Amino acid sequence: MPEPVIYHIDVNSAFLSWEAAELLKQDPDAPDIRTFPAVIGGSEELRHGIVLAKSPSAKAFGVKTGEPLAHARRKCPDLKVYPPHYSLYVQRSNEFMELLRRYAPEVEAYSIDEAFCDMTGTTSLYGEPIAFAHKLKDIIREELHFTVNIGVSSNRLLAKMASDFEKPDKVHTLFPEEVPEKLWPLPVEDLFSVGKSTAGRLRSLGLGTIGDLAHANHDMIVSTFKSHGDTIWNYAHGIESSALTHETAPENKCYGNSLTISFDVTDSATAKRVLLSLCETVGARLRAAGAYISVVQVQITNNDFHQTCHQTTLPSSTNVTEKIYACACELFDAAWDHTPIRLLGVSTSKATSESYEQYNLFDMDKYEKLSKLNSAVDKIRTRYGEDAIKRACFVENDEKRDIRHMTGGMNKAKRTPKNT
Ligand SMILES: [Mg+2]
């Protein structure tokens, strides 16, 4: 049996890199937005301006993904803001995954800009795995005009941690024997699946680094954090006790979008148009990632900033826009108290890479058709732009109350595991 070899390949500042490559394609003399303080951000006029991706020099100013553009501007007054182009990113993502499939026997899309490649047994084909990772990284840069980091290890967990080391355009290894040297000195929040709240609790126990967690008493960690404690204690030792993508992590993954609306919504028809628009992007993201979800949540924030969230579990998993939308509408009807709405959000969770749809014959037929329709629409948008095809209800928009047919850029939620 050959030694397992896993690559985790992560596009550097994906949206910004893809946007930069596109701008240069349109005008080779255009400035490269990767080389100065720039971000991809939502529209400020529509009150939903947050940083979706940042250039390295914006990062040097302390600009963070997910923060309001107004904050980012305070840190960096010369910041240039570029609007997101969702369908372009799906297209680039598809090209990226396609290139990987040309070389790797097994490719697993983990998010729109990340993939695992199982390279086990390819040494006779490509040579030594670390050298080939460098080669593959360069092939991606030359063919697709963006850079990636590649993490190389013998399991997914360590490969993923490795790709997060110094960026951009780098290959890093993190083999089990390198764990004490490379992983243990890192702050505990850097460990996969340790979010803010878990990190806070670990720190209050005096465990500030991954090494501290690794050396902590296993029973104590399990009694404090239950089964997640066992997982993170093993992760701190570089042991992937549960599969990252097929079982544990996808359930923690959530795909969601929200929109702060440029006017207060007071009627249910308008609210549902916003929900549909959000479901369009969420559905497209799920399909791009090959993910299926079984929990749908709707968030309503009224003009007093009071927030209501309702969620439900579907009997079967799906990535069909219409199904997510139908569910969102039901939740909305149950949750809305008729106060004016400022923000609406749709998020989905319990993601898996396989659908386990169990419909009666009538439903199965209907959802198969919808599924085919969805992927046809995705293809058209990928080729001709996201505005090439839209639902009739978005065609006649009154100008002042413009609701885009696909809203909400993608945010960090796309891959940050939720803390439980
Ligand atoms: Mg990335």
CSV table of C-alpha atoms and ligand atoms in Angstrom, one decimal:
chain,number,residue,atom,x,y,z
A,1,MET,CA,0.0,0.0,0.0
A,2,PRO,CA,1.5,3.4,-0.9
A,3,GLU,CA,1.6,6.1,1.7
A,4,PRO,CA,-1.5,8.3,1.5
A,5,VAL,CA,-0.8,11.7,0.0
A,6,ILE,CA,-3.4,14.5,0.2
A,7,TYR,CA,-3.2,18.0,-1.2
A,8,HIS,CA,-5.4,20.8,0.0
A,9,ILE,CA,-5.5,23.5,-2.6
A,10,ASP,CA,-6.8,26.9,-1.6
A,11,VAL,CA,-7.1,29.9,-4.0
A,12,ASN,CA,-5.4,32.9,-2.6
A,13,SER,CA,-8.0,35.8,-1.9
A,14,ALA,CA,-10.2,34.0,-4.4
A,15,PHE,CA,-12.8,36.6,-5.3
A,16,LEU,CA,-10.2,39.4,-5.5
A,17,SER,CA,-7.8,37.2,-7.6
A,18,TRP,CA,-10.6,36.2,-9.9
A,19,GLU,CA,-11.8,39.7,-10.3
A,20,ALA,CA,-8.2,40.9,-10.9
A,21,ALA,CA,-7.7,38.3,-13.6
A,22,GLU,CA,-11.0,39.3,-15.3
A,23,LEU,CA,-10.1,43.0,-15.3
A,24,LEU,CA,-6.8,42.3,-16.8
A,25,LYS,CA,-8.4,40.1,-19.4
A,26,GLN,CA,-10.7,42.9,-20.4
A,27,ASP,CA,-7.9,45.5,-20.5
A,28,PRO,CA,-4.3,44.2,-20.3
A,29,ASP,CA,-3.2,47.8,-19.3
A,30,ALA,CA,-5.5,47.9,-16.3
A,31,PRO,CA,-3.9,48.1,-12.9
A,32,ASP,CA,-3.7,44.7,-11.1
A,33,ILE,CA,-6.0,45.1,-8.1
A,34,ARG,CA,-3.9,42.5,-6.2
A,35,THR,CA,-1.0,45.0,-6.1
A,36,PHE,CA,-2.6,47.8,-4.1
A,37,PRO,CA,-5.1,48.2,-1.2
A,38,ALA,CA,-8.3,46.8,-2.7
A,39,VAL,CA,-11.3,44.8,-1.6
A,40,ILE,CA,-14.3,43.1,-3.1
A,41,GLY,CA,-17.3,44.5,-1.3
A,42,GLY,CA,-21.1,44.8,-1.5
A,43,SER,CA,-22.7,48.0,-2.5
A,44,GLU,CA,-22.7,50.7,0.2
A,45,GLU,CA,-25.7,52.6,-1.3
A,46,LEU,CA,-27.8,49.5,-0.6
A,47,ARG,CA,-26.6,49.4,3.0
A,48,HIS,CA,-24.9,46.0,2.8
A,49,GLY,CA,-21.3,46.9,2.3
A,50,ILE,CA,-19.0,44.4,3.8
A,51,VAL,CA,-15.5,43.2,2.8
A,52,LEU,CA,-15.8,39.9,0.9
A,53,ALA,CA,-12.1,39.6,-0.1
A,54,LYS,CA,-9.0,41.7,0.3
A,55,SER,CA,-5.7,42.3,-1.4
A,56,PRO,CA,-2.5,41.6,0.5
A,57,SER,CA,-1.8,45.3,0.9
A,58,ALA,CA,-5.3,45.9,2.2
A,59,LYS,CA,-4.6,43.1,4.7
A,60,ALA,CA,-1.4,44.9,5.7
A,61,PHE,CA,-3.7,47.9,6.7
A,62,GLY,CA,-5.6,45.5,9.0
A,63,VAL,CA,-8.6,45.2,6.7
A,64,LYS,CA,-10.5,42.0,7.6
A,65,THR,CA,-12.9,39.8,5.6
A,66,GLY,CA,-16.5,40.3,6.8
A,67,GLU,CA,-16.1,43.8,8.3
A,68,PRO,CA,-18.2,46.8,7.1
A,69,LEU,CA,-16.6,48.7,4.3
A,70,ALA,CA,-16.8,51.9,6.4
A,71,HIS,CA,-14.5,50.3,9.0
A,72,ALA,CA,-12.1,49.2,6.3
A,73,ARG,CA,-12.0,52.7,4.9
A,74,ARG,CA,-11.1,54.1,8.3
A,75,LYS,CA,-8.1,51.8,8.4
A,76,CYS,CA,-7.1,52.5,4.9
A,77,PRO,CA,-8.5,55.7,3.4
A,78,ASP,CA,-7.2,54.9,-0.2
A,79,LEU,CA,-9.0,51.6,-0.3
A,80,LYS,CA,-10.5,50.8,-3.7
A,81,VAL,CA,-13.7,48.8,-3.6
A,82,TYR,CA,-14.9,46.6,-6.4
A,83,PRO,CA,-18.3,45.0,-6.6
A,84,PRO,CA,-18.6,41.2,-6.6
A,85,HIS,CA,-19.5,39.2,-9.7
A,86,TYR,CA,-21.0,36.0,-8.4
A,87,SER,CA,-21.4,34.0,-11.6
A,88,LEU,CA,-17.8,34.9,-12.6
A,89,TYR,CA,-16.6,33.2,-9.4
A,90,VAL,CA,-18.7,30.1,-10.1
A,91,GLN,CA,-17.1,29.9,-13.6
A,92,ARG,CA,-13.6,30.3,-12.3
A,93,SER,CA,-14.3,27.8,-9.6
A,94,ASN,CA,-15.4,25.3,-12.2
A,95,GLU,CA,-12.3,25.8,-14.3
A,96,PHE,CA,-10.2,25.4,-11.2
A,97,MET,CA,-11.9,22.1,-10.3
A,98,GLU,CA,-11.7,20.9,-13.9
A,99,LEU,CA,-7.9,21.5,-14.0
A,100,LEU,CA,-7.5,19.6,-10.7
A,101,ARG,CA,-9.5,16.7,-12.1
A,102,ARG,CA,-7.0,16.5,-15.0
A,103,TYR,CA,-4.2,15.7,-12.6
A,104,ALA,CA,-5.7,14.2,-9.5
A,105,PRO,CA,-7.3,10.7,-9.4
A,106,GLU,CA,-9.7,12.0,-6.8
A,107,VAL,CA,-10.9,15.6,-6.4
A,108,GLU,CA,-13.2,16.7,-3.7
A,109,ALA,CA,-14.5,20.3,-3.9
A,110,TYR,CA,-14.6,21.6,-0.4
A,111,SER,CA,-15.9,25.1,-1.1
A,112,ILE,CA,-16.0,27.4,-4.0
A,113,ASP,CA,-12.2,28.0,-3.8
A,114,GLU,CA,-10.9,25.0,-2.0
A,115,ALA,CA,-10.4,21.4,-2.9
A,116,PHE,CA,-8.8,18.2,-1.6
A,117,CYS,CA,-6.9,16.0,-4.0
A,118,ASP,CA,-6.1,12.5,-3.1
A,119,MET,CA,-2.7,12.0,-4.8
A,120,THR,CA,-2.0,8.6,-3.2
A,121,GLY,CA,-0.1,6.3,-5.6
A,122,THR,CA,0.7,9.0,-8.2
A,123,THR,CA,4.5,9.1,-7.6
A,124,SER,CA,5.3,6.9,-10.5
A,125,LEU,CA,3.2,9.2,-12.7
A,126,TYR,CA,4.2,12.6,-11.4
A,127,GLY,CA,7.3,12.0,-9.3
A,128,GLU,CA,7.8,13.1,-5.7
A,129,PRO,CA,4.6,14.6,-4.3
A,130,ILE,CA,6.1,17.8,-2.9
A,131,ALA,CA,7.9,18.7,-6.1
A,132,PHE,CA,4.7,18.0,-8.0
A,133,ALA,CA,2.7,20.2,-5.7
A,134,HIS,CA,5.0,23.1,-6.7
A,135,LYS,CA,4.5,22.2,-10.4
A,136,LEU,CA,0.8,22.0,-10.1
A,137,LYS,CA,0.7,25.4,-8.3
A,138,ASP,CA,2.6,26.9,-11.2
A,139,ILE,CA,0.4,25.2,-13.8
A,140,ILE,CA,-2.7,26.8,-12.1
A,141,ARG,CA,-1.0,30.2,-12.1
A,142,GLU,CA,0.0,30.0,-15.7
A,143,GLU,CA,-3.2,28.5,-17.1
A,144,LEU,CA,-5.8,30.2,-15.0
A,145,HIS,CA,-4.0,33.4,-13.9
A,146,PHE,CA,-4.4,33.1,-10.2
A,147,THR,CA,-2.3,31.8,-7.4
A,148,VAL,CA,-3.0,29.0,-4.9
A,149,ASN,CA,-1.5,27.6,-1.7
A,150,ILE,CA,-1.1,23.9,-1.5
A,151,GLY,CA,-0.9,22.0,1.7
A,152,VAL,CA,0.6,18.5,1.5
A,153,SER,CA,0.2,15.8,4.1
A,154,SER,CA,-1.1,12.3,4.7
A,155,ASN,CA,-4.5,13.3,5.8
A,156,ARG,CA,-7.0,16.0,5.0
A,157,LEU,CA,-6.9,17.8,8.3
A,158,LEU,CA,-3.1,18.4,8.2
A,159,ALA,CA,-3.2,19.2,4.5
A,160,LYS,CA,-5.9,21.9,5.2
A,161,MET,CA,-3.9,23.3,8.1
A,162,ALA,CA,-0.8,23.4,5.9
A,163,SER,CA,-2.4,25.3,3.1
A,164,ASP,CA,-3.2,28.1,5.6
A,165,PHE,CA,0.4,28.7,6.4
A,166,GLU,CA,2.2,31.7,4.8
A,167,LYS,CA,0.5,33.0,1.6
A,168,PRO,CA,0.3,33.5,-1.3
A,169,ASP,CA,1.6,31.1,-4.0
A,170,LYS,CA,3.2,28.7,-1.6
A,171,VAL,CA,3.5,24.9,-1.0
A,172,HIS,CA,3.7,23.8,2.7
A,173,THR,CA,3.9,20.4,4.2
A,174,LEU,CA,2.5,19.3,7.5
A,175,PHE,CA,3.2,15.6,8.0
A,176,PRO,CA,2.4,14.0,11.3
A,177,GLU,CA,6.0,14.1,12.4
A,178,GLU,CA,6.0,17.9,11.8
A,179,VAL,CA,3.1,18.5,14.1
A,180,PRO,CA,5.0,19.4,17.3
A,181,GLU,CA,7.2,21.9,15.4
A,182,LYS,CA,4.7,23.5,13.0
A,183,LEU,CA,1.3,23.0,14.5
A,184,TRP,CA,1.7,23.2,18.3
A,185,PRO,CA,3.1,26.8,18.5
A,186,LEU,CA,0.0,28.2,16.7
A,187,PRO,CA,-2.9,29.9,18.6
A,188,VAL,CA,-5.7,27.5,19.4
A,189,GLU,CA,-8.2,29.3,17.2
A,190,ASP,CA,-6.1,28.4,14.2
A,191,LEU,CA,-7.0,24.8,14.7
A,192,PHE,CA,-9.6,23.5,12.3
A,193,SER,CA,-13.2,23.5,13.8
A,194,VAL,CA,-12.2,25.7,16.8
A,195,GLY,CA,-14.2,28.8,16.5
A,196,LYS,CA,-14.3,31.9,18.6
A,197,SER,CA,-16.4,30.6,21.5
A,198,THR,CA,-14.5,27.3,21.8
A,199,ALA,CA,-11.3,29.2,21.6
A,200,GLY,CA,-12.5,31.5,24.4
A,201,ARG,CA,-13.3,28.6,26.6
A,202,LEU,CA,-10.0,26.8,25.9
A,203,ARG,CA,-8.2,30.0,26.7
A,204,SER,CA,-10.0,30.3,30.0
A,205,LEU,CA,-8.7,26.9,30.8
A,206,GLY,CA,-5.2,28.2,30.2
A,207,LEU,CA,-4.9,26.5,26.8
A,208,GLY,CA,-3.8,29.2,24.4
A,209,THR,CA,-1.9,27.2,21.8
A,210,ILE,CA,-2.7,24.0,19.9
A,211,GLY,CA,0.2,22.4,21.8
A,212,ASP,CA,-1.5,23.3,25.1
A,213,LEU,CA,-4.6,21.5,23.9
A,214,ALA,CA,-2.6,18.5,22.7
A,215,HIS,CA,-1.0,18.2,26.1
A,216,ALA,CA,-4.2,18.7,28.0
A,217,ASN,CA,-5.9,15.7,29.7
A,218,HIS,CA,-8.1,14.0,27.1
A,219,ASP,CA,-10.9,13.2,29.7
A,220,MET,CA,-11.0,16.8,30.9
A,221,ILE,CA,-11.4,18.1,27.4
A,222,VAL,CA,-14.1,15.6,26.6
A,223,SER,CA,-16.0,16.3,29.8
A,224,THR,CA,-15.9,20.0,29.0
A,225,PHE,CA,-16.6,20.0,25.3
A,226,LYS,CA,-18.3,16.6,24.8
A,227,SER,CA,-17.8,14.9,21.5
A,228,HIS,CA,-16.4,18.1,19.9
A,229,GLY,CA,-13.7,17.9,22.6
A,230,ASP,CA,-12.6,14.5,21.5
A,231,THR,CA,-12.5,15.8,17.9
A,232,ILE,CA,-10.4,18.9,18.6
A,233,TRP,CA,-8.1,17.0,21.0
A,234,ASN,CA,-7.4,14.5,18.2
A,235,TYR,CA,-7.0,17.3,15.7
A,236,ALA,CA,-4.4,19.0,18.0
A,237,HIS,CA,-2.4,15.7,17.6
A,238,GLY,CA,-2.9,15.8,13.8
A,239,ILE,CA,-5.3,12.9,14.0
A,240,GLU,CA,-8.2,13.2,11.7
A,241,SER,CA,-10.5,11.1,13.9
A,242,SER,CA,-13.6,11.9,11.8
A,243,ALA,CA,-13.6,12.7,8.1
A,244,LEU,CA,-13.5,16.4,7.4
A,245,THR,CA,-15.8,16.5,4.5
A,246,HIS,CA,-18.0,13.5,4.2
A,247,GLU,CA,-19.2,13.2,7.8
A,248,THR,CA,-18.4,15.8,10.4
A,249,ALA,CA,-17.4,19.0,8.7
A,250,PRO,CA,-20.2,19.3,6.2
A,251,GLU,CA,-22.8,19.1,9.0
A,252,ASN,CA,-21.0,22.1,10.4
A,253,LYS,CA,-20.8,23.9,7.1
A,254,CYS,CA,-23.4,26.5,6.4
A,255,TYR,CA,-24.2,28.2,3.2
A,256,GLY,CA,-26.1,31.4,3.7
A,257,ASN,CA,-26.6,34.9,2.5
A,258,SER,CA,-28.3,38.0,3.9
A,259,LEU,CA,-29.2,41.3,2.5
A,260,THR,CA,-29.7,44.6,4.2
A,261,ILE,CA,-32.4,46.1,2.0
A,262,SER,CA,-32.1,49.7,0.8
A,263,PHE,CA,-35.7,50.5,2.0
A,264,ASP,CA,-37.9,49.1,4.7
A,265,VAL,CA,-40.0,46.2,3.5
A,266,THR,CA,-43.6,46.2,4.7
A,267,ASP,CA,-45.3,43.7,2.5
A,268,SER,CA,-44.8,40.0,2.2
A,269,ALA,CA,-44.6,39.8,-1.6
A,270,THR,CA,-41.6,42.1,-1.6
A,271,ALA,CA,-40.0,40.2,1.3
A,272,LYS,CA,-40.5,37.0,-0.6
A,273,ARG,CA,-38.8,38.4,-3.7
A,274,VAL,CA,-35.8,39.2,-1.5
A,275,LEU,CA,-35.9,35.7,-0.2
A,276,LEU,CA,-36.0,34.2,-3.7
A,277,SER,CA,-33.1,36.4,-4.7
A,278,LEU,CA,-31.1,35.1,-1.7
A,279,CYS,CA,-32.1,31.5,-2.4
A,280,GLU,CA,-30.9,31.9,-6.0
A,281,THR,CA,-27.3,32.6,-4.8
A,282,VAL,CA,-27.4,30.1,-1.9
A,283,GLY,CA,-28.7,27.4,-4.4
A,284,ALA,CA,-26.0,28.2,-7.0
A,285,ARG,CA,-23.3,28.1,-4.3
A,286,LEU,CA,-24.5,24.7,-3.0
A,287,ARG,CA,-24.5,23.3,-6.5
A,288,ALA,CA,-21.1,24.8,-7.3
A,289,ALA,CA,-19.8,23.0,-4.2
A,290,GLY,CA,-21.6,19.8,-4.9
A,291,ALA,CA,-23.3,20.1,-1.5
A,292,TYR,CA,-26.8,19.2,-0.4
A,293,ILE,CA,-28.4,20.7,2.8
A,294,SER,CA,-31.2,19.6,5.0
A,295,VAL,CA,-31.7,22.6,7.3
A,296,VAL,CA,-33.1,25.9,6.2
A,297,GLN,CA,-33.1,29.0,8.4
A,298,VAL,CA,-34.6,32.4,7.8
A,299,GLN,CA,-33.5,35.5,9.6
A,300,ILE,CA,-35.6,38.7,9.8
A,301,THR,CA,-34.2,41.9,11.3
A,302,ASN,CA,-36.7,44.7,11.7
A,303,ASN,CA,-36.1,48.4,11.6
A,304,ASP,CA,-35.5,48.4,15.4
A,305,PHE,CA,-32.8,45.9,14.8
A,306,HIS,CA,-34.8,43.2,16.6
A,307,GLN,CA,-33.8,39.9,15.1
A,308,THR,CA,-36.0,36.7,14.6
A,309,CYS,CA,-34.7,33.4,13.3
A,310,HIS,CA,-36.7,30.4,12.4
A,311,GLN,CA,-35.4,27.1,11.1
A,312,THR,CA,-36.6,23.8,10.0
A,313,THR,CA,-35.2,20.4,9.0
A,314,LEU,CA,-36.2,19.0,5.6
A,315,PRO,CA,-37.2,15.3,5.3
A,316,SER,CA,-34.5,15.0,2.6
A,317,SER,CA,-31.4,16.9,1.6
A,318,THR,CA,-31.4,19.1,-1.5
A,319,ASN,CA,-29.7,21.9,-3.4
A,320,VAL,CA,-32.7,22.8,-5.6
A,321,THR,CA,-33.4,26.6,-5.4
A,322,GLU,CA,-37.2,26.2,-5.6
A,323,LYS,CA,-37.2,23.8,-2.7
A,324,ILE,CA,-35.1,26.0,-0.4
A,325,TYR,CA,-37.3,29.0,-1.4
A,326,ALA,CA,-40.5,27.2,-0.6
A,327,CYS,CA,-39.2,26.3,2.8
A,328,ALA,CA,-37.9,29.9,3.4
A,329,CYS,CA,-41.4,31.3,2.5
A,330,GLU,CA,-43.1,28.9,5.0
A,331,LEU,CA,-40.6,30.0,7.7
A,332,PHE,CA,-41.1,33.6,6.8
A,333,ASP,CA,-44.9,33.4,7.1
A,334,ALA,CA,-44.6,31.7,10.5
A,335,ALA,CA,-42.0,34.2,11.8
A,336,TRP,CA,-42.9,37.7,10.5
A,337,ASP,CA,-44.8,39.9,12.9
A,338,HIS,CA,-45.5,42.5,10.2
A,339,THR,CA,-43.0,45.1,11.5
A,340,PRO,CA,-41.0,46.8,8.8
A,341,ILE,CA,-38.0,44.7,7.7
A,342,ARG,CA,-34.5,46.0,7.3
A,343,LEU,CA,-32.6,42.8,6.7
A,344,LEU,CA,-33.5,39.3,5.5
A,345,GLY,CA,-31.2,36.3,5.5
A,346,VAL,CA,-31.4,32.7,4.3
A,347,SER,CA,-29.0,30.2,5.6
A,348,THR,CA,-28.7,26.5,5.1
A,349,SER,CA,-26.8,23.8,7.1
A,350,LYS,CA,-26.3,20.1,7.6
A,351,ALA,CA,-24.5,19.9,4.3
A,352,THR,CA,-23.5,16.6,2.9
A,353,SER,CA,-21.9,15.8,-0.4
A,354,GLU,CA,-24.7,13.4,-1.3
A,355,SER,CA,-28.4,13.9,-1.6
A,356,TYR,CA,-30.6,11.5,0.1
A,357,GLU,CA,-33.8,12.6,-1.5
A,358,GLN,CA,-36.7,10.3,-0.7
A,359,TYR,CA,-39.7,11.5,-2.5
A,360,ASN,CA,-42.8,9.9,-3.6
A,361,LEU,CA,-43.0,9.2,-7.3
A,362,PHE,CA,-44.7,12.5,-8.1
A,363,ASP,CA,-42.2,14.5,-6.2
A,364,MET,CA,-39.2,12.7,-7.5
A,365,ASP,CA,-40.2,13.5,-11.0
A,366,LYS,CA,-40.8,17.1,-10.2
A,367,TYR,CA,-37.5,17.6,-8.3
A,368,GLU,CA,-35.5,15.8,-11.0
A,369,LYS,CA,-36.9,18.3,-13.5
A,370,LEU,CA,-36.2,21.2,-11.2
A,371,SER,CA,-32.7,19.9,-10.6
A,372,LYS,CA,-32.0,19.7,-14.3
A,373,LEU,CA,-33.5,23.2,-14.8
A,374,ASN,CA,-31.2,24.6,-12.0
A,375,SER,CA,-28.1,23.2,-13.6
A,376,ALA,CA,-29.1,24.5,-17.0
A,377,VAL,CA,-29.6,28.0,-15.5
A,378,ASP,CA,-26.2,27.7,-13.7
A,379,LYS,CA,-24.5,26.9,-17.0
A,380,ILE,CA,-26.1,29.8,-18.9
A,381,ARG,CA,-25.1,32.2,-16.1
A,382,THR,CA,-21.6,30.8,-16.1
A,383,ARG,CA,-21.3,31.4,-19.8
A,384,TYR,CA,-23.2,34.6,-20.4
A,385,GLY,CA,-23.2,36.3,-17.0
A,386,GLU,CA,-25.6,36.1,-14.1
A,387,ASP,CA,-28.0,38.5,-15.6
A,388,ALA,CA,-28.4,36.5,-18.8
A,389,ILE,CA,-31.3,34.7,-17.3
A,390,LYS,CA,-33.7,35.8,-14.5
A,391,ARG,CA,-37.1,34.9,-13.1
A,392,ALA,CA,-40.0,36.9,-14.5
A,393,CYS,CA,-40.8,38.5,-11.1
A,394,PHE,CA,-37.4,40.3,-11.2
A,395,VAL,CA,-37.8,41.7,-14.7
A,396,GLU,CA,-40.2,44.5,-13.8
A,397,ASN,CA,-38.5,46.1,-10.9
A,398,ASP,CA,-39.4,49.6,-10.0
A,399,GLU,CA,-36.2,51.5,-10.0
A,400,LYS,CA,-36.2,52.9,-6.5
A,401,ARG,CA,-37.0,49.6,-5.0
A,402,ASP,CA,-34.6,47.6,-7.1
A,403,ILE,CA,-34.1,44.1,-5.8
A,404,ARG,CA,-31.4,42.2,-7.7
A,405,HIS,CA,-32.4,38.8,-8.8
A,406,MET,CA,-29.3,37.3,-7.2
A,407,THR,CA,-28.2,39.0,-4.1
A,408,GLY,CA,-25.7,38.7,-1.3
A,409,GLY,CA,-22.1,38.1,-2.0
A,410,MET,CA,-20.6,35.0,-0.6
A,411,ASN,CA,-19.1,35.4,2.8
A,412,LYS,CA,-16.8,33.6,5.1
A,413,ALA,CA,-19.7,31.5,6.3
A,414,LYS,CA,-19.1,29.5,3.1
A,415,ARG,CA,-16.4,27.5,4.9
A,416,THR,CA,-16.1,28.5,8.5
A,417,PRO,CA,-17.4,25.7,10.6
A,418,LYS,CA,-20.0,26.9,13.0
A,419,ASN,CA,-19.2,26.5,16.7
A,420,THR,CA,-21.5,24.4,18.6
B,1,MG,MG,-9.1,30.8,-0.4
